[in-house]
PDB file of C-alpha atoms in Angstrom:
ATOM      1  CA  UNK A  19       5.224 -16.943  -9.835  1.00  0.00           C
ATOM      2  CA  UNK A  20       2.834 -18.743  -7.516  1.00  0.00           C
ATOM      3  CA  UNK A  21       2.083 -16.087  -4.957  1.00  0.00           C
ATOM      4  CA  UNK A  22       0.533 -17.343  -1.723  1.00  0.00           C
ATOM      5  CA  UNK A  23      -1.903 -14.693  -0.535  1.00  0.00           C
ATOM      6  CA  UNK A  24      -4.389 -14.536   2.284  1.00  0.00           C
ATOM      7  CA  UNK A  25      -6.648 -12.812  -0.255  1.00  0.00           C
ATOM      8  CA  UNK A  26      -6.864 -16.093  -2.183  1.00  0.00           C
ATOM      9  CA  UNK A  27      -8.073 -18.137   0.786  1.00  0.00           C
ATOM     10  CA  UNK A  28     -11.679 -17.822  -0.400  1.00  0.00           C
ATOM     11  CA  UNK A  29     -13.412 -16.381  -3.412  1.00  0.00           C
ATOM     12  CA  UNK A  30     -16.282 -15.049  -1.325  1.00  0.00           C
ATOM     13  CA  UNK A  31     -16.756 -14.034   2.277  1.00  0.00           C
ATOM     14  CA  UNK A  32     -19.965 -15.550   3.552  1.00  0.00           C
ATOM     15  CA  UNK A  33     -21.744 -15.528   6.863  1.00  0.00           C
ATOM     16  CA  UNK A  34     -20.981 -18.543   9.074  1.00  0.00           C
ATOM     17  CA  UNK A  35     -23.844 -20.615  10.389  1.00  0.00           C
ATOM     18  CA  UNK A  36     -25.309 -19.592  13.719  1.00  0.00           C
ATOM     19  CA  UNK A  37     -25.839 -16.238  15.334  1.00  0.00           C
ATOM     20  CA  UNK A  38     -22.873 -13.852  15.272  1.00  0.00           C
ATOM     21  CA  UNK A  39     -21.803 -11.454  17.991  1.00  0.00           C
ATOM     22  CA  UNK A  40     -21.591  -7.742  17.181  1.00  0.00           C
ATOM     23  CA  UNK A  41     -17.794  -7.942  16.932  1.00  0.00           C
ATOM     24  CA  UNK A  42     -17.962 -10.985  14.647  1.00  0.00           C
ATOM     25  CA  UNK A  43     -20.504  -9.301  12.407  1.00  0.00           C
ATOM     26  CA  UNK A  44     -18.344  -6.191  12.187  1.00  0.00           C
ATOM     27  CA  UNK A  45     -15.307  -8.229  11.165  1.00  0.00           C
ATOM     28  CA  UNK A  46     -17.374 -10.128   8.628  1.00  0.00           C
ATOM     29  CA  UNK A  47     -18.602  -6.899   7.041  1.00  0.00           C
ATOM     30  CA  UNK A  48     -15.059  -5.521   6.946  1.00  0.00           C
ATOM     31  CA  UNK A  49     -13.874  -8.650   5.146  1.00  0.00           C
ATOM     32  CA  UNK A  50     -16.716  -8.505   2.647  1.00  0.00           C
ATOM     33  CA  UNK A  51     -16.216  -4.784   2.059  1.00  0.00           C
ATOM     34  CA  UNK A  52     -12.480  -5.282   1.560  1.00  0.00           C
ATOM     35  CA  UNK A  53     -13.052  -7.903  -1.103  1.00  0.00           C
ATOM     36  CA  UNK A  54     -15.769  -5.981  -2.934  1.00  0.00           C
ATOM     37  CA  UNK A  55     -13.856  -2.680  -2.871  1.00  0.00           C
ATOM     38  CA  UNK A  56     -10.807  -4.477  -4.289  1.00  0.00           C
ATOM     39  CA  UNK A  57     -12.727  -6.245  -7.045  1.00  0.00           C
ATOM     40  CA  UNK A  58     -15.265  -3.586  -8.001  1.00  0.00           C
ATOM     41  CA  UNK A  59     -13.987  -0.284  -6.652  1.00  0.00           C
ATOM     42  CA  UNK A  60     -15.640   2.092  -4.200  1.00  0.00           C
ATOM     43  CA  UNK A  61     -18.159   3.635  -6.578  1.00  0.00           C
ATOM     44  CA  UNK A  62     -19.383   0.328  -8.037  1.00  0.00           C
ATOM     45  CA  UNK A  63     -19.836  -1.302  -4.625  1.00  0.00           C
ATOM     46  CA  UNK A  64     -23.201  -0.731  -2.954  1.00  0.00           C
ATOM     47  CA  UNK A  65     -24.507  -1.147   0.577  1.00  0.00           C
ATOM     48  CA  UNK A  66     -27.115  -3.491  -0.854  1.00  0.00           C
ATOM     49  CA  UNK A  67     -24.425  -5.744  -2.272  1.00  0.00           C
ATOM     50  CA  UNK A  68     -22.425  -5.744   0.961  1.00  0.00           C
ATOM     51  CA  UNK A  69     -25.536  -6.637   2.964  1.00  0.00           C
ATOM     52  CA  UNK A  70     -26.562  -9.322   0.482  1.00  0.00           C
ATOM     53  CA  UNK A  71     -23.201 -11.117   0.603  1.00  0.00           C
ATOM     54  CA  UNK A  72     -23.230 -10.895   4.409  1.00  0.00           C
ATOM     55  CA  UNK A  73     -26.770 -12.237   4.573  1.00  0.00           C
ATOM     56  CA  UNK A  74     -28.060  -9.255   6.538  1.00  0.00           C
ATOM     57  CA  UNK A  75     -30.302  -6.252   5.919  1.00  0.00           C
ATOM     58  CA  UNK A  76     -28.962  -2.835   4.918  1.00  0.00           C
ATOM     59  CA  UNK A  77     -29.663  -1.293   8.363  1.00  0.00           C
ATOM     60  CA  UNK A  78     -27.091  -3.679   9.882  1.00  0.00           C
ATOM     61  CA  UNK A  79     -24.366  -2.178   7.702  1.00  0.00           C
ATOM     62  CA  UNK A  80     -25.451   1.345   8.658  1.00  0.00           C
ATOM     63  CA  UNK A  81     -25.565   0.370  12.321  1.00  0.00           C
ATOM     64  CA  UNK A  82     -21.925  -0.724  12.320  1.00  0.00           C
ATOM     65  CA  UNK A  83     -20.358   1.828   9.972  1.00  0.00           C
ATOM     66  CA  UNK A  84     -22.856   4.588   9.214  1.00  0.00           C
ATOM     67  CA  UNK A  85     -22.763   3.665   5.535  1.00  0.00           C
ATOM     68  CA  UNK A  86     -20.435   2.599   2.754  1.00  0.00           C
ATOM     69  CA  UNK A  87     -17.949   5.423   3.279  1.00  0.00           C
ATOM     70  CA  UNK A  88     -17.522   4.521   6.950  1.00  0.00           C
ATOM     71  CA  UNK A  89     -16.816   0.895   6.078  1.00  0.00           C
ATOM     72  CA  UNK A  90     -14.373   1.966   3.369  1.00  0.00           C
ATOM     73  CA  UNK A  91     -12.529   4.211   5.835  1.00  0.00           C
ATOM     74  CA  UNK A  92     -12.058   1.313   8.269  1.00  0.00           C
ATOM     75  CA  UNK A  93     -10.795  -0.988   5.510  1.00  0.00           C
ATOM     76  CA  UNK A  94      -8.337   1.619   4.206  1.00  0.00           C
ATOM     77  CA  UNK A  95      -7.081   2.495   7.684  1.00  0.00           C
ATOM     78  CA  UNK A  96      -6.254  -1.147   8.366  1.00  0.00           C
ATOM     79  CA  UNK A  97      -4.366  -1.478   5.106  1.00  0.00           C
ATOM     80  CA  UNK A  98      -2.432   1.729   5.730  1.00  0.00           C
ATOM     81  CA  UNK A  99      -1.398   0.604   9.198  1.00  0.00           C
ATOM     82  CA  UNK A 100      -0.286  -2.774   7.878  1.00  0.00           C
ATOM     83  CA  UNK A 101       1.827  -1.286   5.089  1.00  0.00           C
ATOM     84  CA  UNK A 102       3.276   1.561   7.136  1.00  0.00           C
ATOM     85  CA  UNK A 103       4.099  -0.839   9.946  1.00  0.00           C
ATOM     86  CA  UNK A 104       6.002  -3.136   7.592  1.00  0.00           C
ATOM     87  CA  UNK A 105       7.985  -0.325   5.969  1.00  0.00           C
ATOM     88  CA  UNK A 106       8.662   1.450   9.258  1.00  0.00           C
ATOM     89  CA  UNK A 107       9.945  -1.806  10.702  1.00  0.00           C
ATOM     90  CA  UNK A 108      12.323  -2.182   7.763  1.00  0.00           C
ATOM     91  CA  UNK A 109      13.629   1.380   8.037  1.00  0.00           C
ATOM     92  CA  UNK A 110      14.180   1.220  11.797  1.00  0.00           C
ATOM     93  CA  UNK A 111      16.061  -2.082  11.764  1.00  0.00           C
ATOM     94  CA  UNK A 112      19.836  -2.196  12.113  1.00  0.00           C
ATOM     95  CA  UNK A 113      22.147  -2.096   9.132  1.00  0.00           C
ATOM     96  CA  UNK A 114      23.645   0.239   6.564  1.00  0.00           C
ATOM     97  CA  UNK A 115      21.677   2.496   4.257  1.00  0.00           C
ATOM     98  CA  UNK A 116      21.665   0.015   1.381  1.00  0.00           C
ATOM     99  CA  UNK A 117      20.436  -2.780   3.653  1.00  0.00           C
ATOM    100  CA  UNK A 118      17.592  -0.577   4.892  1.00  0.00           C
ATOM    101  CA  UNK A 119      16.677   0.348   1.326  1.00  0.00           C
ATOM    102  CA  UNK A 120      16.599  -3.325   0.351  1.00  0.00           C
ATOM    103  CA  UNK A 121      14.398  -4.203   3.309  1.00  0.00           C
ATOM    104  CA  UNK A 122      11.996  -1.333   2.642  1.00  0.00           C
ATOM    105  CA  UNK A 123      11.582  -2.276  -1.028  1.00  0.00           C
ATOM    106  CA  UNK A 124      11.084  -5.919  -0.078  1.00  0.00           C
ATOM    107  CA  UNK A 125       8.556  -4.947   2.620  1.00  0.00           C
ATOM    108  CA  UNK A 126       6.388  -3.175   0.049  1.00  0.00           C
ATOM    109  CA  UNK A 127       6.538  -6.122  -2.334  1.00  0.00           C
ATOM    110  CA  UNK A 128       5.794  -8.521   0.532  1.00  0.00           C
ATOM    111  CA  UNK A 129       2.679  -6.513   1.316  1.00  0.00           C
ATOM    112  CA  UNK A 130       1.561  -6.582  -2.314  1.00  0.00           C
ATOM    113  CA  UNK A 131       2.123 -10.339  -2.407  1.00  0.00           C
ATOM    114  CA  UNK A 132       0.253 -11.203   0.783  1.00  0.00           C
ATOM    115  CA  UNK A 133      -2.385  -8.433   0.722  1.00  0.00           C
ATOM    116  CA  UNK A 134      -3.175  -8.049  -2.956  1.00  0.00           C
ATOM    117  CA  UNK A 135      -6.763  -6.982  -2.298  1.00  0.00           C
ATOM    118  CA  UNK A 136      -5.574  -4.381   0.179  1.00  0.00           C
ATOM    119  CA  UNK A 137      -3.055  -2.937  -2.251  1.00  0.00           C
ATOM    120  CA  UNK A 138      -5.673  -2.759  -5.009  1.00  0.00           C
ATOM    121  CA  UNK A 139      -7.876  -0.750  -2.676  1.00  0.00           C
ATOM    122  CA  UNK A 140      -5.065   1.649  -1.780  1.00  0.00           C
ATOM    123  CA  UNK A 141      -4.143   2.395  -5.381  1.00  0.00           C
ATOM    124  CA  UNK A 142      -7.734   3.029  -6.458  1.00  0.00           C
ATOM    125  CA  UNK A 143      -9.252   6.505  -6.327  1.00  0.00           C
ATOM    126  CA  UNK A 144     -10.623   7.517  -2.931  1.00  0.00           C
ATOM    127  CA  UNK A 145     -14.278   8.535  -2.426  1.00  0.00           C
ATOM    128  CA  UNK A 146     -15.056  12.149  -3.420  1.00  0.00           C
ATOM    129  CA  UNK A 147     -14.029  14.615  -0.731  1.00  0.00           C
ATOM    130  CA  UNK A 148     -11.712  12.241   1.091  1.00  0.00           C
ATOM    131  CA  UNK A 149      -8.397  14.016   1.624  1.00  0.00           C
ATOM    132  CA  UNK A 150      -6.564  11.310   3.559  1.00  0.00           C
ATOM    133  CA  UNK A 151      -6.222   7.576   3.245  1.00  0.00           C
ATOM    134  CA  UNK A 152      -5.549   7.584  -0.481  1.00  0.00           C
ATOM    135  CA  UNK A 153      -2.402   6.100  -1.994  1.00  0.00           C
ATOM    136  CA  UNK A 154      -0.751   9.474  -2.582  1.00  0.00           C
ATOM    137  CA  UNK A 155      -1.101  10.524   1.053  1.00  0.00           C
ATOM    138  CA  UNK A 156       0.093   7.096   2.185  1.00  0.00           C
ATOM    139  CA  UNK A 157       3.219   7.311   0.058  1.00  0.00           C
ATOM    140  CA  UNK A 158       3.828  10.812   1.386  1.00  0.00           C
ATOM    141  CA  UNK A 159       3.803   9.365   4.902  1.00  0.00           C
ATOM    142  CA  UNK A 160       6.283   6.704   3.845  1.00  0.00           C
ATOM    143  CA  UNK A 161       8.493   9.325   2.197  1.00  0.00           C
ATOM    144  CA  UNK A 162       8.672  11.275   5.464  1.00  0.00           C
ATOM    145  CA  UNK A 163      10.157   8.176   7.080  1.00  0.00           C
ATOM    146  CA  UNK A 164      12.703   7.802   4.285  1.00  0.00           C
ATOM    147  CA  UNK A 165      13.943  11.393   4.595  1.00  0.00           C
ATOM    148  CA  UNK A 166      16.314  10.706   7.484  1.00  0.00           C
ATOM    149  CA  UNK A 167      17.925   7.862   5.547  1.00  0.00           C
ATOM    150  CA  UNK A 168      18.592  10.067   2.535  1.00  0.00           C
ATOM    151  CA  UNK A 169      19.628  13.062   4.638  1.00  0.00           C
ATOM    152  CA  UNK A 170      22.359  10.988   6.279  1.00  0.00           C
ATOM    153  CA  UNK A 171      23.607   9.818   2.896  1.00  0.00           C
ATOM    154  CA  UNK A 172      23.516  13.343   1.482  1.00  0.00           C
ATOM    155  CA  UNK A 173      25.586  14.672   4.384  1.00  0.00           C
ATOM    156  CA  UNK A 174      28.049  11.803   4.047  1.00  0.00           C
ATOM    157  CA  UNK A 175      28.513  12.552   0.352  1.00  0.00           C
ATOM    158  CA  UNK A 176      28.808  16.313   0.727  1.00  0.00           C
ATOM    159  CA  UNK A 177      25.380  17.053  -0.710  1.00  0.00           C
ATOM    160  CA  UNK A 178      22.756  19.392   0.714  1.00  0.00           C
ATOM    161  CA  UNK A 179      20.627  17.408   3.227  1.00  0.00           C
ATOM    162  CA  UNK A 180      17.831  19.964   2.794  1.00  0.00           C
ATOM    163  CA  UNK A 181      17.179  18.318  -0.575  1.00  0.00           C
ATOM    164  CA  UNK A 182      16.411  14.974   1.108  1.00  0.00           C
ATOM    165  CA  UNK A 183      12.607  15.471   1.394  1.00  0.00           C
ATOM    166  CA  UNK A 184      12.267  16.057  -2.353  1.00  0.00           C
ATOM    167  CA  UNK A 185      14.428  13.065  -3.220  1.00  0.00           C
ATOM    168  CA  UNK A 186      12.518  10.937  -0.709  1.00  0.00           C
ATOM    169  CA  UNK A 187       9.298  11.664  -2.602  1.00  0.00           C
ATOM    170  CA  UNK A 188      11.000  10.653  -5.849  1.00  0.00           C
ATOM    171  CA  UNK A 189      12.390   7.445  -4.409  1.00  0.00           C
ATOM    172  CA  UNK A 190       9.135   6.344  -2.804  1.00  0.00           C
ATOM    173  CA  UNK A 191       7.189   7.241  -5.940  1.00  0.00           C
ATOM    174  CA  UNK A 192       9.497   5.055  -8.013  1.00  0.00           C
ATOM    175  CA  UNK A 193       9.041   2.123  -5.655  1.00  0.00           C
ATOM    176  CA  UNK A 194       5.265   2.589  -5.463  1.00  0.00           C
ATOM    177  CA  UNK A 195       4.804   2.707  -9.230  1.00  0.00           C
ATOM    178  CA  UNK A 196       6.989  -0.361  -9.619  1.00  0.00           C
ATOM    179  CA  UNK A 197       4.768  -2.096  -7.086  1.00  0.00           C
ATOM    180  CA  UNK A 198       1.721  -1.270  -9.172  1.00  0.00           C
ATOM    181  CA  UNK A 199       3.467  -2.604 -12.272  1.00  0.00           C
ATOM    182  CA  UNK A 200       4.368  -5.835 -10.455  1.00  0.00           C
ATOM    183  CA  UNK A 201       0.762  -6.279  -9.405  1.00  0.00           C
ATOM    184  CA  UNK A 202      -0.173  -6.547 -13.089  1.00  0.00           C
ATOM    185  CA  UNK A 203       2.961  -8.512 -14.051  1.00  0.00           C
ATOM    186  CA  UNK A 204       3.137 -11.265 -11.434  1.00  0.00           C
ATOM    187  CA  UNK A 205       5.470 -13.491 -13.469  1.00  0.00           C
ATOM    188  CA  UNK A 206       8.383 -11.277 -12.435  1.00  0.00           C
ATOM    189  CA  UNK A 207      10.076 -12.747  -9.362  1.00  0.00           C
ATOM    190  CA  UNK A 208       9.819 -10.649  -6.218  1.00  0.00           C
ATOM    191  CA  UNK A 209      13.529 -10.791  -5.407  1.00  0.00           C
ATOM    192  CA  UNK A 210      14.408  -9.766  -8.967  1.00  0.00           C
ATOM    193  CA  UNK A 211      12.037  -6.788  -8.827  1.00  0.00           C
ATOM    194  CA  UNK A 212      13.385  -5.709  -5.424  1.00  0.00           C
ATOM    195  CA  UNK A 213      16.985  -6.099  -6.618  1.00  0.00           C
ATOM    196  CA  UNK A 214      16.316  -3.997  -9.720  1.00  0.00           C
ATOM    197  CA  UNK A 215      14.680  -1.286  -7.638  1.00  0.00           C
ATOM    198  CA  UNK A 216      17.599  -1.095  -5.242  1.00  0.00           C
ATOM    199  CA  UNK A 217      20.075  -1.207  -8.126  1.00  0.00           C
ATOM    200  CA  UNK A 218      18.549   1.877  -9.744  1.00  0.00           C
ATOM    201  CA  UNK A 219      17.947   3.756  -6.511  1.00  0.00           C
ATOM    202  CA  UNK A 220      21.309   3.014  -4.922  1.00  0.00           C
ATOM    203  CA  UNK A 221      23.550   3.399  -7.916  1.00  0.00           C
ATOM    204  CA  UNK A 222      21.671   6.529  -8.889  1.00  0.00           C
ATOM    205  CA  UNK A 223      22.269   7.859  -5.383  1.00  0.00           C
ATOM    206  CA  UNK A 224      26.006   7.171  -5.504  1.00  0.00           C
ATOM    207  CA  UNK A 225      26.308   9.143  -8.718  1.00  0.00           C
ATOM    208  CA  UNK A 226      24.241  12.190  -7.732  1.00  0.00           C
ATOM    209  CA  UNK A 227      25.544  15.560  -8.846  1.00  0.00           C
ATOM    210  CA  UNK A 228      25.682  18.329  -6.229  1.00  0.00           C
ATOM    211  CA  UNK A 229      23.986  20.809  -8.591  1.00  0.00           C
ATOM    212  CA  UNK A 230      22.049  18.928 -11.295  1.00  0.00           C
ATOM    213  CA  UNK A 231      20.965  20.889 -14.372  1.00  0.00           C
ATOM    214  CA  UNK A 232      18.918  20.276 -17.498  1.00  0.00           C
ATOM    215  CA  UNK A 233      21.146  20.908 -20.500  1.00  0.00           C
ATOM    216  CA  UNK A 234      19.121  19.641 -23.493  1.00  0.00           C
ATOM    217  CA  UNK A 235      15.787  21.441 -23.220  1.00  0.00           C
TER     218      UNK A 235
END
């Protein structure tokens, strides 16, 4: 579908000619780490490889980030802020509930389209022992922002608004998994994917039962 992504601007991040300032070197290492983590994963990426691509010695990487995990944390934090900012902006804009849902779904797909490397990093497993910054915790943060939208709809339709947090997790999970599917199936048009998502989520919402039950198990 011809995505235009800032991740495709260069196949490798290399050191520019001339001496770099500390800030420039830090940004260079972040860019290199982002690309390697996306392509190879956290475990397969080494400090040696990061330093080699940057054209520096290993101690330079440790000086800036304390090691691979520190660099990974910075990369992930930037991606989280970018994605959360886009979705939060969509959910806090003016318009009805369906319009906000459409904008939120589109915001996630926009992020996947323009920051493919970043999204690949977020959906990979986090380093051992890391409790935050993984995709599950990120989606939980997004779900907490969706709760108020669903709670208002639940109240309007005579449903229990206390159920909104659970349904928010379901809705965000559906969108997130669809995003992962789209990442591997790029021939699907973004607007078509977003429209299908909203169609299922919205029309499912309008037909919610007040007391759903499982009857065939």
